Coordinates of C-alpha atoms in Angstrom, one line a residue:
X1 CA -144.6 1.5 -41.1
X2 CA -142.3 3.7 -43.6
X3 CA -138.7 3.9 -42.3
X4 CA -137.7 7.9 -41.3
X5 CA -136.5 9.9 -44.0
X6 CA -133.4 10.4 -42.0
X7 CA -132.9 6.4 -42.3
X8 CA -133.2 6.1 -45.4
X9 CA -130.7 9.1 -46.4
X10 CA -128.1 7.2 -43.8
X11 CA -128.7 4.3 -45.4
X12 CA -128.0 5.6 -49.0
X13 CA -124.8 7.7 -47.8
X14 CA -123.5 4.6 -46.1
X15 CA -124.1 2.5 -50.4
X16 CA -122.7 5.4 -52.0
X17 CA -119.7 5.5 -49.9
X18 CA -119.2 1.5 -50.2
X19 CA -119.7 2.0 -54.0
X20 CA -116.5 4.6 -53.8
X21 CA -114.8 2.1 -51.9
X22 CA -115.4 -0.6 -53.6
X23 CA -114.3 1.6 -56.7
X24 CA -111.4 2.5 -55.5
X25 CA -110.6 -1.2 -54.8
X26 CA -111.1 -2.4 -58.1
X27 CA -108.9 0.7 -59.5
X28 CA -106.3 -0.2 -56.9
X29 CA -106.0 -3.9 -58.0
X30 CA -106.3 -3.2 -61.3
X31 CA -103.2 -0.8 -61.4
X32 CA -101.7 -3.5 -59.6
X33 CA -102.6 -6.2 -61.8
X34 CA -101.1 -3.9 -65.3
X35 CA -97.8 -3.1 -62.9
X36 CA -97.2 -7.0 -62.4
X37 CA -97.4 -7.7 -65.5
X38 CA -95.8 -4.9 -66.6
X39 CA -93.2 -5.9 -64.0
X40 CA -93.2 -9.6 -64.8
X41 CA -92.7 -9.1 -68.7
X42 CA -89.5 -6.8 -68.2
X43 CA -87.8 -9.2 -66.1
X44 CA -87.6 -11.5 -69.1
X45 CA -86.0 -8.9 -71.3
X46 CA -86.3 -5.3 -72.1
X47 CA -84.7 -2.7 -75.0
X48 CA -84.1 0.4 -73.8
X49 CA -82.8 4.2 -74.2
X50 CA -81.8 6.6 -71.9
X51 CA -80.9 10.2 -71.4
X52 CA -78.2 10.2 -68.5
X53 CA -76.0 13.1 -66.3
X54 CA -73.3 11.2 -64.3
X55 CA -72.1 13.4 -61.4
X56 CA -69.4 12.8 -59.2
X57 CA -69.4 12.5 -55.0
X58 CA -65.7 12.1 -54.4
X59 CA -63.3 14.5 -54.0
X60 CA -61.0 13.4 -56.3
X61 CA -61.9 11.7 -59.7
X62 CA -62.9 8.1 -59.7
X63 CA -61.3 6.4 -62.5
X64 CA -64.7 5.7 -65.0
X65 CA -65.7 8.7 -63.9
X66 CA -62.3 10.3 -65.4
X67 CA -63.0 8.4 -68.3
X68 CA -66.0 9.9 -69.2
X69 CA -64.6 13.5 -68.8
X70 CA -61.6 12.9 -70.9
X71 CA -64.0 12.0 -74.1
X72 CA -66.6 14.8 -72.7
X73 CA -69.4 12.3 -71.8
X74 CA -70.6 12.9 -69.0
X75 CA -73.6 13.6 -70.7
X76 CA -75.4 12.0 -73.2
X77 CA -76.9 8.7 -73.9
X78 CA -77.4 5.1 -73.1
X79 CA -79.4 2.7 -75.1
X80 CA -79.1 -1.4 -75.2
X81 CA -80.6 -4.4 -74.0
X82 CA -81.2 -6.4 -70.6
X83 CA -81.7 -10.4 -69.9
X84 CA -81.7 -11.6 -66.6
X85 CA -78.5 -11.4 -65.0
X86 CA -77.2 -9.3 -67.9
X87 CA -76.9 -6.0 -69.8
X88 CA -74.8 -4.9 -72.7
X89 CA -75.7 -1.4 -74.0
X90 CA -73.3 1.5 -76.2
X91 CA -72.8 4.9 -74.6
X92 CA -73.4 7.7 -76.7
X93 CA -71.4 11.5 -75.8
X94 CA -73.8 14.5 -75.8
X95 CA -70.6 16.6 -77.2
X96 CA -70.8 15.2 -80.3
X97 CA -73.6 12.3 -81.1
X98 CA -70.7 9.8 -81.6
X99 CA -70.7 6.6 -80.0
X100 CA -67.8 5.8 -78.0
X101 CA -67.8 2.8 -76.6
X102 CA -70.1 -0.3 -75.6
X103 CA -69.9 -2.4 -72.0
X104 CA -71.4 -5.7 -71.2
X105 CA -72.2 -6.7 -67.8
X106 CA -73.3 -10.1 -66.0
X107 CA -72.6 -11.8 -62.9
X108 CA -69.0 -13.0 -63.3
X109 CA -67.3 -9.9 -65.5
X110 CA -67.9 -6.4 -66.9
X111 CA -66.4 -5.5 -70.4
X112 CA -65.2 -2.3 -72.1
X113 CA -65.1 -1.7 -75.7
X114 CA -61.5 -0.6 -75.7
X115 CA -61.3 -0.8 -79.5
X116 CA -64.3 1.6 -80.1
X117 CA -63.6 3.7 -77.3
X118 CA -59.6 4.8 -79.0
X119 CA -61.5 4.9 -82.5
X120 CA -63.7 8.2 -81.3
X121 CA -60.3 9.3 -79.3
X122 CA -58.5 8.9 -82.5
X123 CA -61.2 10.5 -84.9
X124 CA -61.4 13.4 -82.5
X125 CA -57.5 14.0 -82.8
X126 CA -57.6 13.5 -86.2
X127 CA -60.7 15.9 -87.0
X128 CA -58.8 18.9 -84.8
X129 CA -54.9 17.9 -86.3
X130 CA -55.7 15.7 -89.9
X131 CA -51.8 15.0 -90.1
X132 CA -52.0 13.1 -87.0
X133 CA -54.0 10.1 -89.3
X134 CA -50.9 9.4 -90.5
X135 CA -49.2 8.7 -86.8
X136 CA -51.8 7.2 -85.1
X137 CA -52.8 3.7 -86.4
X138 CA -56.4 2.2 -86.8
X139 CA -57.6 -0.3 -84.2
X140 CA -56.1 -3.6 -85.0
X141 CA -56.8 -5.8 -81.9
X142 CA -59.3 -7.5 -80.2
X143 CA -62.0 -4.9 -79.1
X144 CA -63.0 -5.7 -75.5
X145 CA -60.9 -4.8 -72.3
X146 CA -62.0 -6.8 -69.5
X147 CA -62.3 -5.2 -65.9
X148 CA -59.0 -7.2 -64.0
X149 CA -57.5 -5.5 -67.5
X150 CA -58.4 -2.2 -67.4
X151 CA -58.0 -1.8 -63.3
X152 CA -54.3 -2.7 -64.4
X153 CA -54.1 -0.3 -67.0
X154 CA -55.7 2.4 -64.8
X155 CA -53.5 2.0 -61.8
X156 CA -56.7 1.2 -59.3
X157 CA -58.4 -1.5 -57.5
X158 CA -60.1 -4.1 -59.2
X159 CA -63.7 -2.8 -57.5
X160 CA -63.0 0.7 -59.3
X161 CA -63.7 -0.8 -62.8
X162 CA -66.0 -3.5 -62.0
X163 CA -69.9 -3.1 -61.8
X164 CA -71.4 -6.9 -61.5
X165 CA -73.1 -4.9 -58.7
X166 CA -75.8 -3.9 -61.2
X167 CA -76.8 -7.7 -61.5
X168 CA -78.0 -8.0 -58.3
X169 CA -80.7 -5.4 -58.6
X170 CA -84.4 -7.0 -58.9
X171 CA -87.4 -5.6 -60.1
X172 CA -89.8 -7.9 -57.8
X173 CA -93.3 -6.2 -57.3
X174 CA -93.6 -7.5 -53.7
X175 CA -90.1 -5.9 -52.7
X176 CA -90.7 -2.7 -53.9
X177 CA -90.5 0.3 -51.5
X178 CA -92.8 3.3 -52.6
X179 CA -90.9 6.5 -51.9
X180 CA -90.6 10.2 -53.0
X181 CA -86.9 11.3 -53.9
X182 CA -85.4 14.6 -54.8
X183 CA -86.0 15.6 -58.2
X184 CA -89.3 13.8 -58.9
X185 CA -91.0 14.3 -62.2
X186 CA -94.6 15.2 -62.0
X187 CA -96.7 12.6 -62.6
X188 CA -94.4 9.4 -62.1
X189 CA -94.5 7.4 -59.3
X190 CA -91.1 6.1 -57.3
X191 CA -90.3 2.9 -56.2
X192 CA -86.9 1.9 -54.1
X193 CA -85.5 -1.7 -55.6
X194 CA -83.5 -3.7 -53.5
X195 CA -80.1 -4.2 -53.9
X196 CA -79.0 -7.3 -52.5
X197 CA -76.3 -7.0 -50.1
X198 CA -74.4 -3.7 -52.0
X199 CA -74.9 -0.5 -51.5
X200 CA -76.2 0.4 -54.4
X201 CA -79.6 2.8 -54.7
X202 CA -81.3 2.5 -57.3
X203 CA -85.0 4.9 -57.6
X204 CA -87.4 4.0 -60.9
X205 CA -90.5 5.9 -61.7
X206 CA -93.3 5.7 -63.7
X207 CA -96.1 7.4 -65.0
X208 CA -98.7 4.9 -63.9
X209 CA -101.1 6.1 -66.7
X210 CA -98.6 5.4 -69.1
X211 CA -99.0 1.2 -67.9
X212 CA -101.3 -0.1 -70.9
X213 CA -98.5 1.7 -73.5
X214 CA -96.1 -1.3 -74.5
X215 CA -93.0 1.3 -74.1
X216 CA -93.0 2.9 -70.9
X217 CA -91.5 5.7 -69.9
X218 CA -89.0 5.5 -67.1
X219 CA -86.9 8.3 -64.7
X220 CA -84.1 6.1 -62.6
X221 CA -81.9 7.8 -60.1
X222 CA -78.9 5.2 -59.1
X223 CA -76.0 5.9 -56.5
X224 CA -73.2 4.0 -57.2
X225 CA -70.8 4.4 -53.6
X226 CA -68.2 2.1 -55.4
X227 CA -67.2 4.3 -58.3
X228 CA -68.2 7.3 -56.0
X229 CA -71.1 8.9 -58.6
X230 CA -75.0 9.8 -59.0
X231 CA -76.8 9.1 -62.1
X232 CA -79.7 10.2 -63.3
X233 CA -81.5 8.4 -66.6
X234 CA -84.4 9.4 -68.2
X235 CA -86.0 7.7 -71.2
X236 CA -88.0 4.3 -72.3
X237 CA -87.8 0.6 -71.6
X238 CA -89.6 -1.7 -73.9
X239 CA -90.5 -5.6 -72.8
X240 CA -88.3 -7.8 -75.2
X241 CA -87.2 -11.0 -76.7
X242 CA -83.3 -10.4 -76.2
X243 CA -80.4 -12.3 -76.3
X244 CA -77.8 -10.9 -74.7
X245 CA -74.2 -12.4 -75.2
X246 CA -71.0 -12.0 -73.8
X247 CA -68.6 -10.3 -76.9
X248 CA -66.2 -12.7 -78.2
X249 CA -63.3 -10.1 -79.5
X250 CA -61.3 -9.8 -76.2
X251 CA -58.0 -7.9 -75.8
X252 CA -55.0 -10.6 -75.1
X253 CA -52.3 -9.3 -72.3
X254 CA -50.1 -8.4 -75.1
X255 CA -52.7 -6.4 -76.4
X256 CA -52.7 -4.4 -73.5
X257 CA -49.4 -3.4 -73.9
X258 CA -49.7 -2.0 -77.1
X259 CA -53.0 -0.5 -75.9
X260 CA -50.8 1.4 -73.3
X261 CA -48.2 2.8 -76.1
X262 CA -51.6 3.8 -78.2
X263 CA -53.1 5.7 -75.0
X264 CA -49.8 7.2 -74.3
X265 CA -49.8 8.6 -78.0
X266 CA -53.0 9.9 -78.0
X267 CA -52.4 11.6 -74.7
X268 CA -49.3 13.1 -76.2
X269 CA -51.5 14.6 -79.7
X270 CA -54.2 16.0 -77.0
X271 CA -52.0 17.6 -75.1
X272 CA -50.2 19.6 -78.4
X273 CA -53.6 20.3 -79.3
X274 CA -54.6 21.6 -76.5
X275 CA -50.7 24.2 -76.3
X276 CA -51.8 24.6 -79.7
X277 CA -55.6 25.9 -78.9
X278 CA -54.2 28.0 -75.7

């Protein structure tokens, strides 16, 4: 006896809509399969080049935060690599397209390229006031400032200038927390990584489409409640061989000192320059 043709239409509406299903299974897992390994081959290593806005949340300056205003950078941009447990990367001022100073970062220290970072102070001077060249010395000493250094140098606590925090962030599939933050590009999607036990926040999205590319593009939104600022970073990260190395050329104590007498004249030029320009 032939089945009702009401059966039969059932019947076919019931395959058609396990066919979508089982579609959207297999799209699911596949986007999940290109994220892991996506995932998987940036833990190893990664280049990668940023945009960034750093804004502050305190009510008075935090000290890197001051930094970055006195050499106009709190725009511009952020480039360098990443091994696990580590990152060392040069920060680049929108003001000018100069580099200004590089930072390396692992579990035990964070490092400041002191030497680099008074050579774009001192070429700025010297640009605006070319008699000051022959006052102001070129860098002579080691290049690197470490954080117990500069948090001396500074006047503030040691967790002002430190940022190991940034190594305990982990970019493990299983832990990440979808979620949709203010100031979402359209088209990426947000995930929430955890941050150990600081209170760091750190957003990353992605376009997923963008998965099968070898460089992805990338929109991170950190909060930093330690140094008391937002930042907001939009660019690339590339999968990498890298080797990332802690800098040998380290200021010595005494170089510190003279480092102070060095700040203190360059503090004295800006201010003349800036009667001058008033």
């Amino acid at each position: 006896m032939t089945a009702p043709k009401s059966n039969k239409r059932g019947r076919a509406a019931l395959v058609v809509v396990l066919c979508l299903l089982a579609l959207c299974l297999a799209a699911g897992g596949t986007v999940y399969g290109l994220l892991s390994r996506k995932v998987k081959a940036i833990q190893t290593g990664a280049d990668f080049d940023f945009r960034y806005t750093v804004t502050s949340t305190a009510s008075r300056t935090p000290a890197l935060y001051g930094v970055l205003e006195q050499v106009g950078a709190t725009q511009g941009t952020v480039s360098g690599q990443y091994a696990p447990g580590r990152f060392q990367f040069t920060l680049t001022s929108q003001k000018n397209g100069s580099a200004f100073t590089r930072v390396y970062i692992d579990a035990n220290e964070t490092l400041y390229d002191a030497g680099q970072l008074y050579t774009y102070l001192r070429g700025e001077i010297v640009a605006a006031a070319p008699l000051a060249g022959l006052v102001l010395p070129n860098w002579s000493m080691g290049s690197y400032i470490s954080q117990t250094q500069l948090a001396s140098l500074l006047g503030v606590e040691l967790s002002a200038v430190e940022m190991q925090d940034m190594t305990n962030l982990t970019l493990g599939l299983g832990a990440l927390q979808k979620v949709t933050p203010a100031g979402a590009l359209d088209g990426y999607t947000y995930y929430q990584l955890p941050a150990g036990e600081t209170d760091l926040t750190c957003i990353v999205g992605l376009p997923l489409k963008e998965l099968f590319s070898g460089t992805t593009p990338f929109h991170i939104l950190l909060t930093i409640p330690e140094h008391e600022v937002r930042i907001s970073l939009s660019g690339t990260v590339t999968a990498a061989e890298t080797a990332v190395v802690a800098p040998t050329s380290r200021m010595s104590d005494a170089d510190v000192d003279n480092f102070v007498q060095l700040r203190q004249a360059l503090e004295k030029f800006a201010e003349v320059l800036q009667k001058a320009a008033s």
